[in-house]
XYZ file of N, CA and C in Angstrom:
423
model
N 86.174 -33.548 37.335
C 86.230 -33.637 38.774
C 86.431 -35.076 39.245
N 85.848 -36.016 38.533
C 85.968 -37.399 38.964
C 87.401 -37.898 38.899
N 88.193 -37.404 37.942
C 89.594 -37.788 37.888
C 90.335 -37.261 39.114
N 89.960 -36.086 39.570
C 90.559 -35.544 40.783
C 90.262 -36.457 41.964
N 89.046 -36.956 42.054
C 88.681 -37.872 43.126
C 89.466 -39.170 43.015
N 89.712 -39.623 41.785
C 90.467 -40.846 41.575
C 91.930 -40.675 42.011
N 92.477 -39.485 41.822
C 93.900 -39.267 42.061
C 94.215 -38.645 43.421
N 93.231 -38.041 44.067
C 93.454 -37.365 45.346
C 92.549 -37.949 46.423
N 92.689 -37.431 47.625
C 91.818 -37.865 48.709
C 90.436 -37.241 48.559
N 89.472 -37.803 49.257
C 88.097 -37.286 49.210
C 88.048 -35.862 49.751
N 88.843 -35.589 50.771
C 88.870 -34.245 51.345
C 89.315 -33.199 50.332
N 90.364 -33.513 49.571
C 90.835 -32.559 48.573
C 89.805 -32.390 47.460
N 89.107 -33.473 47.118
C 88.032 -33.401 46.120
C 86.945 -32.433 46.584
N 86.551 -32.542 47.841
C 85.520 -31.640 48.382
C 86.009 -30.194 48.415
N 87.279 -30.014 48.755
C 87.858 -28.674 48.758
C 87.832 -28.090 47.350
N 88.157 -28.920 46.363
C 88.137 -28.461 44.970
C 86.743 -28.008 44.568
N 85.742 -28.785 44.964
C 84.373 -28.405 44.627
C 83.988 -27.085 45.288
N 84.369 -26.914 46.547
C 84.050 -25.663 47.248
C 84.770 -24.466 46.649
N 85.950 -24.698 46.094
C 86.712 -23.582 45.537
C 86.083 -23.029 44.262
N 85.113 -23.732 43.704
C 84.439 -23.227 42.511
C 83.654 -21.948 42.807
N 83.171 -21.780 44.015
C 82.377 -20.599 44.353
C 83.197 -19.318 44.173
N 84.356 -19.200 44.829
C 85.119 -17.965 44.604
C 85.669 -17.848 43.187
N 85.962 -18.973 42.551
C 86.477 -18.918 41.173
C 85.411 -18.365 40.232
N 84.168 -18.798 40.382
C 83.079 -18.268 39.552
C 82.923 -16.767 39.798
N 82.979 -16.360 41.052
C 82.832 -14.925 41.361
C 83.947 -14.108 40.719
N 85.175 -14.572 40.820
C 86.300 -13.826 40.238
C 86.206 -13.823 38.717
N 85.844 -14.959 38.133
C 85.735 -15.025 36.670
C 84.628 -14.112 36.154
N 83.483 -14.073 36.858
C 82.403 -13.173 36.442
C 82.821 -11.718 36.590
N 83.584 -11.419 37.624
C 84.068 -10.062 37.828
C 85.016 -9.666 36.693
N 85.907 -10.592 36.311
C 86.874 -10.300 35.242
C 86.198 -10.273 33.873
N 85.395 -11.303 33.569
C 84.821 -11.440 32.226
C 83.616 -10.540 31.977
N 82.759 -10.400 32.985
C 81.501 -9.671 32.791
C 81.417 -8.384 33.594
N 82.475 -8.037 34.310
C 82.501 -6.835 35.146
C 81.331 -6.829 36.135
N 80.996 -8.004 36.650
C 79.882 -8.126 37.586
C 80.318 -7.666 38.973
N 79.477 -6.888 39.607
C 79.759 -6.382 40.942
C 78.925 -7.159 41.953
N 79.498 -7.419 43.113
C 78.821 -8.167 44.169
C 78.619 -7.286 45.385
N 77.580 -7.596 46.139
C 77.306 -6.844 47.360
C 78.339 -7.190 48.430
N 78.376 -6.382 49.457
C 79.307 -6.599 50.564
C 79.048 -7.948 51.233
N 77.776 -8.307 51.371
C 77.415 -9.565 52.016
C 77.930 -10.769 51.212
N 77.790 -10.704 49.899
C 78.260 -11.796 49.048
C 79.776 -11.910 49.137
N 80.451 -10.768 49.095
C 81.919 -10.781 49.196
C 82.371 -11.390 50.522
N 81.706 -11.044 51.608
C 82.071 -11.598 52.911
C 81.810 -13.100 52.963
N 80.722 -13.542 52.354
C 80.435 -14.973 52.307
C 81.509 -15.727 51.537
N 81.960 -15.143 50.433
C 83.020 -15.769 49.635
C 84.319 -15.806 50.430
N 84.610 -14.760 51.186
C 85.812 -14.741 52.023
C 85.759 -15.878 53.044
N 84.593 -16.093 53.640
C 84.439 -17.185 54.604
C 84.711 -18.527 53.929
N 84.199 -18.711 52.711
C 84.448 -19.955 51.974
C 85.933 -20.121 51.688
N 86.589 -19.053 51.254
C 88.024 -19.121 50.945
C 88.835 -19.460 52.198
N 88.491 -18.855 53.314
C 89.189 -19.166 54.566
C 88.962 -20.630 54.946
N 87.731 -21.078 54.814
C 87.429 -22.487 55.105
C 88.197 -23.434 54.213
N 88.282 -23.127 52.929
C 89.049 -23.953 51.997
C 90.518 -23.947 52.399
N 91.029 -22.787 52.792
C 92.425 -22.704 53.218
C 92.708 -23.540 54.453
N 91.821 -23.483 55.436
C 91.996 -24.266 56.659
C 91.949 -25.756 56.354
N 91.017 -26.159 55.524
C 90.899 -27.577 55.176
C 92.095 -28.059 54.360
N 92.632 -27.215 53.498
C 93.762 -27.600 52.669
C 94.984 -27.902 53.524
N 95.163 -27.162 54.608
C 96.313 -27.378 55.481
C 96.261 -28.760 56.120
N 95.061 -29.233 56.446
C 94.947 -30.524 57.132
C 94.886 -31.711 56.179
N 94.654 -31.489 54.903
C 94.549 -32.584 53.940
C 95.754 -32.531 53.006
N 96.723 -33.405 53.238
C 97.971 -33.340 52.482
C 98.105 -34.456 51.448
N 97.060 -35.237 51.219
C 97.136 -36.347 50.267
C 96.780 -35.862 48.866
N 97.720 -35.138 48.276
C 97.529 -34.564 46.943
C 98.789 -34.856 46.144
N 98.610 -35.218 44.874
C 99.773 -35.370 44.004
C 99.662 -34.373 42.857
N 100.744 -34.175 42.131
C 100.784 -33.142 41.100
C 99.752 -33.390 40.008
N 99.660 -34.632 39.550
C 98.700 -34.957 38.485
C 97.270 -34.694 38.954
N 96.965 -35.086 40.169
C 95.632 -34.859 40.722
C 95.345 -33.387 40.950
N 96.355 -32.643 41.404
C 96.187 -31.208 41.618
C 95.916 -30.496 40.297
N 96.682 -30.855 39.267
C 96.488 -30.245 37.949
C 95.097 -30.586 37.401
N 94.688 -31.811 37.600
C 93.363 -32.242 37.144
C 92.266 -31.468 37.873
N 92.425 -31.286 39.175
C 91.435 -30.534 39.957
C 91.377 -29.076 39.508
N 92.537 -28.474 39.272
C 92.563 -27.079 38.808
C 91.867 -26.936 37.460
N 92.170 -27.834 36.552
C 91.538 -27.805 35.238
C 90.025 -28.001 35.354
N 89.613 -28.918 36.224
C 88.179 -29.170 36.406
C 87.475 -27.956 37.000
N 88.074 -27.325 37.988
C 87.457 -26.159 38.620
C 87.345 -25.007 37.627
N 88.423 -24.751 36.894
C 88.396 -23.649 35.930
C 87.406 -23.899 34.801
N 87.415 -25.107 34.249
C 86.508 -25.395 33.127
C 85.052 -25.433 33.574
N 84.789 -25.997 34.740
C 83.412 -26.043 35.230
C 82.902 -24.644 35.563
N 83.753 -23.824 36.156
C 83.359 -22.450 36.468
C 83.064 -21.668 35.194
N 83.934 -21.826 34.204
C 83.718 -21.142 32.925
C 82.433 -21.629 32.259
N 82.165 -22.936 32.357
C 80.936 -23.478 31.772
C 79.705 -22.890 32.462
N 79.738 -22.779 33.782
C 78.592 -22.218 34.499
C 78.339 -20.773 34.078
N 79.392 -20.008 33.918
C 79.239 -18.620 33.487
C 78.711 -18.559 32.059
N 79.254 -19.394 31.194
C 78.821 -19.416 29.792
C 77.368 -19.830 29.656
N 76.979 -20.857 30.373
C 75.590 -21.339 30.309
C 74.645 -20.254 30.829
N 75.020 -19.607 31.918
C 74.184 -18.522 32.442
C 74.026 -17.389 31.440
N 75.114 -17.054 30.755
C 75.051 -15.989 29.747
C 74.177 -16.393 28.564
N 74.305 -17.639 28.127
C 73.485 -18.126 27.014
C 72.005 -18.140 27.376
N 71.690 -18.595 28.589
C 70.291 -18.611 29.022
C 69.711 -17.199 29.031
N 70.487 -16.256 29.523
C 70.019 -14.871 29.597
C 69.903 -14.255 28.199
N 70.919 -14.493 27.367
C 70.950 -13.900 26.024
C 69.805 -14.393 25.153
N 69.509 -15.687 25.198
C 68.490 -16.271 24.327
C 67.147 -16.480 25.021
N 67.042 -16.071 26.268
C 65.808 -16.209 27.049
C 65.249 -17.632 26.990
N 66.105 -18.594 27.330
C 65.680 -19.994 27.337
C 65.871 -20.565 28.731
N 65.150 -21.633 28.996
C 65.271 -22.327 30.259
C 66.377 -23.366 30.216
N 66.654 -23.947 31.369
C 67.734 -24.925 31.472
C 67.496 -26.146 30.597
N 66.276 -26.667 30.603
C 65.990 -27.882 29.843
C 66.076 -27.651 28.335
N 65.613 -26.512 27.879
C 65.692 -26.217 26.451
C 67.145 -26.076 26.008
N 67.941 -25.386 26.800
C 69.357 -25.230 26.470
C 70.076 -26.578 26.507
N 69.745 -27.396 27.500
C 70.355 -28.720 27.600
C 70.010 -29.586 26.402
N 68.783 -29.503 25.928
C 68.387 -30.318 24.771
C 69.133 -29.924 23.508
N 69.569 -28.679 23.428
C 70.331 -28.221 22.255
C 71.822 -28.537 22.366
N 72.351 -28.531 23.593
C 73.792 -28.720 23.761
C 74.204 -30.151 24.077
N 73.286 -30.971 24.554
C 73.634 -32.345 24.947
C 74.228 -33.170 23.810
N 73.697 -33.116 22.592
C 74.316 -33.922 21.524
C 75.769 -33.535 21.244
N 76.076 -32.254 21.287
C 77.456 -31.810 21.056
C 78.358 -32.268 22.195
N 77.880 -32.146 23.415
C 78.665 -32.578 24.561
C 78.891 -34.082 24.542
N 77.876 -34.839 24.196
C 78.007 -36.295 24.138
C 78.999 -36.714 23.060
N 78.945 -36.074 21.916
C 79.869 -36.392 20.829
C 81.312 -36.092 21.225
N 81.535 -34.939 21.827
C 82.904 -34.586 22.240
C 83.403 -35.536 23.323
N 82.513 -35.965 24.216
C 82.901 -36.914 25.256
C 83.261 -38.270 24.658
N 82.489 -38.719 23.684
C 82.792 -40.001 23.047
C 84.116 -39.968 22.294
N 84.435 -38.837 21.699
C 85.676 -38.730 20.926
C 86.885 -38.506 21.835
N 86.800 -37.560 22.750
C 87.943 -37.193 23.578
C 88.073 -38.015 24.860
N 86.964 -38.501 25.379
C 86.956 -39.202 26.659
C 87.948 -40.344 26.780
N 87.965 -41.282 25.827
C 88.911 -42.406 25.957
C 90.375 -41.975 25.989
N 90.729 -40.944 25.241
C 92.119 -40.489 25.217
C 92.503 -39.777 26.516
N 91.600 -38.972 27.028
C 91.863 -38.302 28.306
C 91.939 -39.333 29.423
N 91.064 -40.336 29.371
C 91.090 -41.419 30.350
C 92.428 -42.143 30.300
N 92.935 -42.385 29.100
C 94.224 -43.069 28.959
C 95.362 -42.218 29.507
N 95.331 -40.929 29.235
C 96.383 -40.035 29.731
C 96.418 -40.042 31.258
N 95.243 -40.036 31.879
C 95.175 -39.944 33.337
C 95.335 -41.276 34.046
N 94.828 -42.355 33.452
C 94.869 -43.636 34.156
C 95.876 -44.625 33.583
N 96.315 -44.402 32.349
C 97.297 -45.302 31.744
C 96.695 -46.535 31.094
N 95.371 -46.634 31.072
C 94.719 -47.773 30.419
C 93.555 -47.275 29.572
N 93.271 -48.036 28.516
C 92.114 -47.727 27.683
C 90.878 -48.400 28.253
N 89.725 -47.870 27.924
C 88.472 -48.444 28.405
C 88.270 -49.862 27.878
N 88.863 -50.163 26.731
C 88.747 -51.516 26.167
C 89.507 -52.544 26.992
N 90.420 -52.104 27.860
C 91.176 -53.015 28.723
C 90.410 -53.373 29.996
N 89.260 -52.744 30.217
C 88.480 -52.978 31.432
C 87.879 -54.374 31.410
N 88.052 -55.095 32.506
C 87.485 -56.441 32.641
C 86.090 -56.317 33.253
N 85.087 -56.709 32.480
C 83.703 -56.610 32.950
C 83.434 -57.650 34.028
N 82.906 -57.200 35.154
C 82.507 -58.089 36.234
C 80.984 -58.161 36.248
N 80.453 -59.079 37.014
C 78.996 -59.198 37.100
C 78.383 -57.922 37.694
N 79.059 -57.317 38.663
C 78.570 -56.066 39.240
C 78.542 -54.927 38.230
N 79.571 -54.867 37.379
C 79.608 -53.827 36.336
C 78.491 -54.036 35.322
N 78.241 -55.275 34.980
C 77.174 -55.588 34.015
C 75.808 -55.202 34.593
N 75.570 -55.560 35.846
C 74.300 -55.229 36.481
C 74.133 -53.711 36.561
N 75.196 -53.000 36.920
C 75.125 -51.538 37.001
C 74.844 -50.932 35.644
N 75.461 -51.486 34.591
C 75.247 -50.977 33.238
C 73.815 -51.228 32.785
N 73.296 -52.403 33.071
C 71.943 -52.740 32.639
C 70.877 -51.976 33.402
N 71.152 -51.641 34.666
C 70.154 -50.908 35.445
C 70.117 -49.432 35.086
N 71.149 -48.963 34.393
C 71.200 -47.557 33.978
C 70.235 -47.372 32.860
Protein backbone atom coordinates (compact mmCIF):
# COMPACT_ATOMS: atom_id res chain seq x y z
CA UNK A 1 0.00 0.00 0.00
CA UNK A 2 2.81 2.40 0.75
CA UNK A 3 4.08 2.16 -2.83
CA UNK A 4 0.62 3.18 -3.99
CA UNK A 5 0.85 6.25 -1.75
CA UNK A 6 4.29 7.02 -3.19
CA UNK A 7 3.03 6.79 -6.78
CA UNK A 8 -0.51 8.18 -6.48
CA UNK A 9 -2.32 10.97 -4.69
CA UNK A 10 -3.39 10.63 -1.06
CA UNK A 11 -7.03 10.55 -2.16
CA UNK A 12 -6.48 7.55 -4.41
CA UNK A 13 -4.55 5.83 -1.59
CA UNK A 14 -7.53 6.29 0.74
CA UNK A 15 -9.89 5.03 -1.95
CA UNK A 16 -7.71 1.94 -2.37
CA UNK A 17 -7.85 1.25 1.35
CA UNK A 18 -11.64 1.62 1.39
CA UNK A 19 -12.00 -0.72 -1.57
CA UNK A 20 -10.61 -3.55 0.55
CA UNK A 21 -13.98 -3.90 2.31
CA UNK A 22 -15.97 -5.02 -0.74
CA UNK A 23 -13.00 -7.01 -2.06
CA UNK A 24 -12.80 -9.03 1.17
CA UNK A 25 -16.55 -9.66 1.04
CA UNK A 26 -16.44 -10.85 -2.57
CA UNK A 27 -13.35 -13.00 -1.97
CA UNK A 28 -14.94 -14.64 1.09
CA UNK A 29 -18.10 -15.26 -0.92
CA UNK A 30 -16.09 -16.87 -3.75
CA UNK A 31 -13.51 -18.77 -1.66
CA UNK A 32 -15.52 -19.74 1.42
CA UNK A 33 -19.11 -19.50 0.14
CA UNK A 34 -19.81 -17.06 2.98
CA UNK A 35 -23.25 -15.48 2.98
CA UNK A 36 -23.91 -11.95 4.23
CA UNK A 37 -27.04 -10.39 5.66
CA UNK A 38 -29.03 -7.81 3.74
CA UNK A 39 -27.76 -5.06 6.04
CA UNK A 40 -24.11 -5.96 5.40
CA UNK A 41 -24.69 -6.09 1.65
CA UNK A 42 -26.32 -2.65 1.72
CA UNK A 43 -23.44 -1.24 3.75
CA UNK A 44 -20.96 -2.60 1.21
CA UNK A 45 -23.00 -1.06 -1.61
CA UNK A 46 -22.78 2.32 0.14
CA UNK A 47 -18.99 1.93 0.41
CA UNK A 48 -18.72 0.98 -3.28
CA UNK A 49 -20.81 3.98 -4.31
CA UNK A 50 -18.68 6.24 -2.13
CA UNK A 51 -15.49 4.84 -3.64
CA UNK A 52 -16.94 5.40 -7.11
CA UNK A 53 -17.86 9.01 -6.38
CA UNK A 54 -14.44 9.74 -4.91
CA UNK A 55 -12.65 8.07 -7.82
CA UNK A 56 -14.34 10.41 -10.29
CA UNK A 57 -13.00 13.48 -8.48
CA UNK A 58 -9.45 12.17 -7.92
CA UNK A 59 -7.68 11.83 -11.26
CA UNK A 60 -4.03 11.83 -10.11
CA UNK A 61 -3.35 8.16 -10.83
CA UNK A 62 -0.73 6.57 -13.04
CA UNK A 63 -0.61 3.03 -14.42
CA UNK A 64 2.25 1.85 -12.20
CA UNK A 65 0.54 3.24 -9.10
CA UNK A 66 -2.83 1.79 -10.10
CA UNK A 67 -1.30 -1.65 -10.63
CA UNK A 68 0.50 -1.40 -7.30
CA UNK A 69 -2.73 -0.41 -5.52
CA UNK A 70 -4.64 -3.30 -7.12
CA UNK A 71 -1.96 -5.78 -6.12
CA UNK A 72 -1.89 -4.38 -2.58
CA UNK A 73 -5.67 -4.53 -2.18
CA UNK A 74 -5.91 -8.08 -3.52
CA UNK A 75 -2.98 -9.42 -1.51
CA UNK A 76 -4.02 -7.69 1.71
CA UNK A 77 -7.60 -8.90 1.34
CA UNK A 78 -6.42 -12.45 0.71
CA UNK A 79 -4.11 -12.23 3.73
CA UNK A 80 -6.97 -11.08 5.97
CA UNK A 81 -9.12 -13.99 4.84
CA UNK A 82 -6.26 -16.47 5.24
CA UNK A 83 -5.33 -15.23 8.71
CA UNK A 84 -8.97 -15.40 9.80
CA UNK A 85 -9.23 -18.97 8.54
CA UNK A 86 -6.00 -19.99 10.28
CA UNK A 87 -7.12 -18.44 13.57
CA UNK A 88 -10.43 -20.28 13.38
CA UNK A 89 -8.92 -23.59 12.22
CA UNK A 90 -6.22 -23.75 14.91
CA UNK A 91 -8.17 -21.91 17.65
CA UNK A 92 -5.39 -19.40 18.27
CA UNK A 93 -5.38 -15.73 19.06
CA UNK A 94 -3.88 -12.94 16.99
CA UNK A 95 -0.71 -12.61 19.05
CA UNK A 96 0.04 -16.33 19.03
CA UNK A 97 -0.44 -16.53 15.27
CA UNK A 98 1.69 -13.42 14.76
CA UNK A 99 4.52 -14.89 16.83
CA UNK A 100 4.58 -17.94 14.56
CA UNK A 101 4.33 -16.10 11.24
CA UNK A 102 6.44 -12.98 11.90
CA UNK A 103 9.83 -14.65 11.32
CA UNK A 104 8.72 -15.98 7.92
CA UNK A 105 7.27 -12.63 6.93
CA UNK A 106 10.39 -10.77 8.05
CA UNK A 107 12.66 -13.13 6.11
CA UNK A 108 10.63 -12.80 2.92
CA UNK A 109 10.60 -9.01 3.31
CA UNK A 110 14.37 -8.89 3.75
CA UNK A 111 14.91 -11.04 0.66
CA UNK A 112 12.27 -9.65 -1.70
CA UNK A 113 11.87 -6.10 -0.37
CA UNK A 114 14.98 -4.51 -1.92
CA UNK A 115 14.19 -5.93 -5.37
CA UNK A 116 10.56 -4.85 -5.30
CA UNK A 117 11.68 -1.42 -4.07
CA UNK A 118 14.09 -1.20 -7.01
CA UNK A 119 11.42 -2.21 -9.52
CA UNK A 120 9.03 0.46 -8.22
CA UNK A 121 11.40 3.31 -7.42
CA UNK A 122 14.39 2.67 -9.68
CA UNK A 123 16.93 2.86 -6.85
CA UNK A 124 18.36 0.40 -4.36
CA UNK A 125 18.17 1.03 -0.63
CA UNK A 126 21.98 1.16 -0.58
CA UNK A 127 21.79 4.33 -2.72
CA UNK A 128 19.87 6.17 0.03
CA UNK A 129 21.77 9.12 1.50
CA UNK A 130 21.39 9.08 5.28
CA UNK A 131 20.44 12.44 6.76
CA UNK A 132 20.49 13.44 10.41
CA UNK A 133 16.68 13.18 10.49
CA UNK A 134 16.79 9.64 9.09
CA UNK A 135 19.40 8.63 11.65
CA UNK A 136 17.36 10.06 14.53
CA UNK A 137 14.22 8.32 13.25
CA UNK A 138 16.10 5.02 12.95
CA UNK A 139 17.57 5.28 16.43
CA UNK A 140 14.26 6.20 18.05
CA UNK A 141 12.62 3.11 16.54
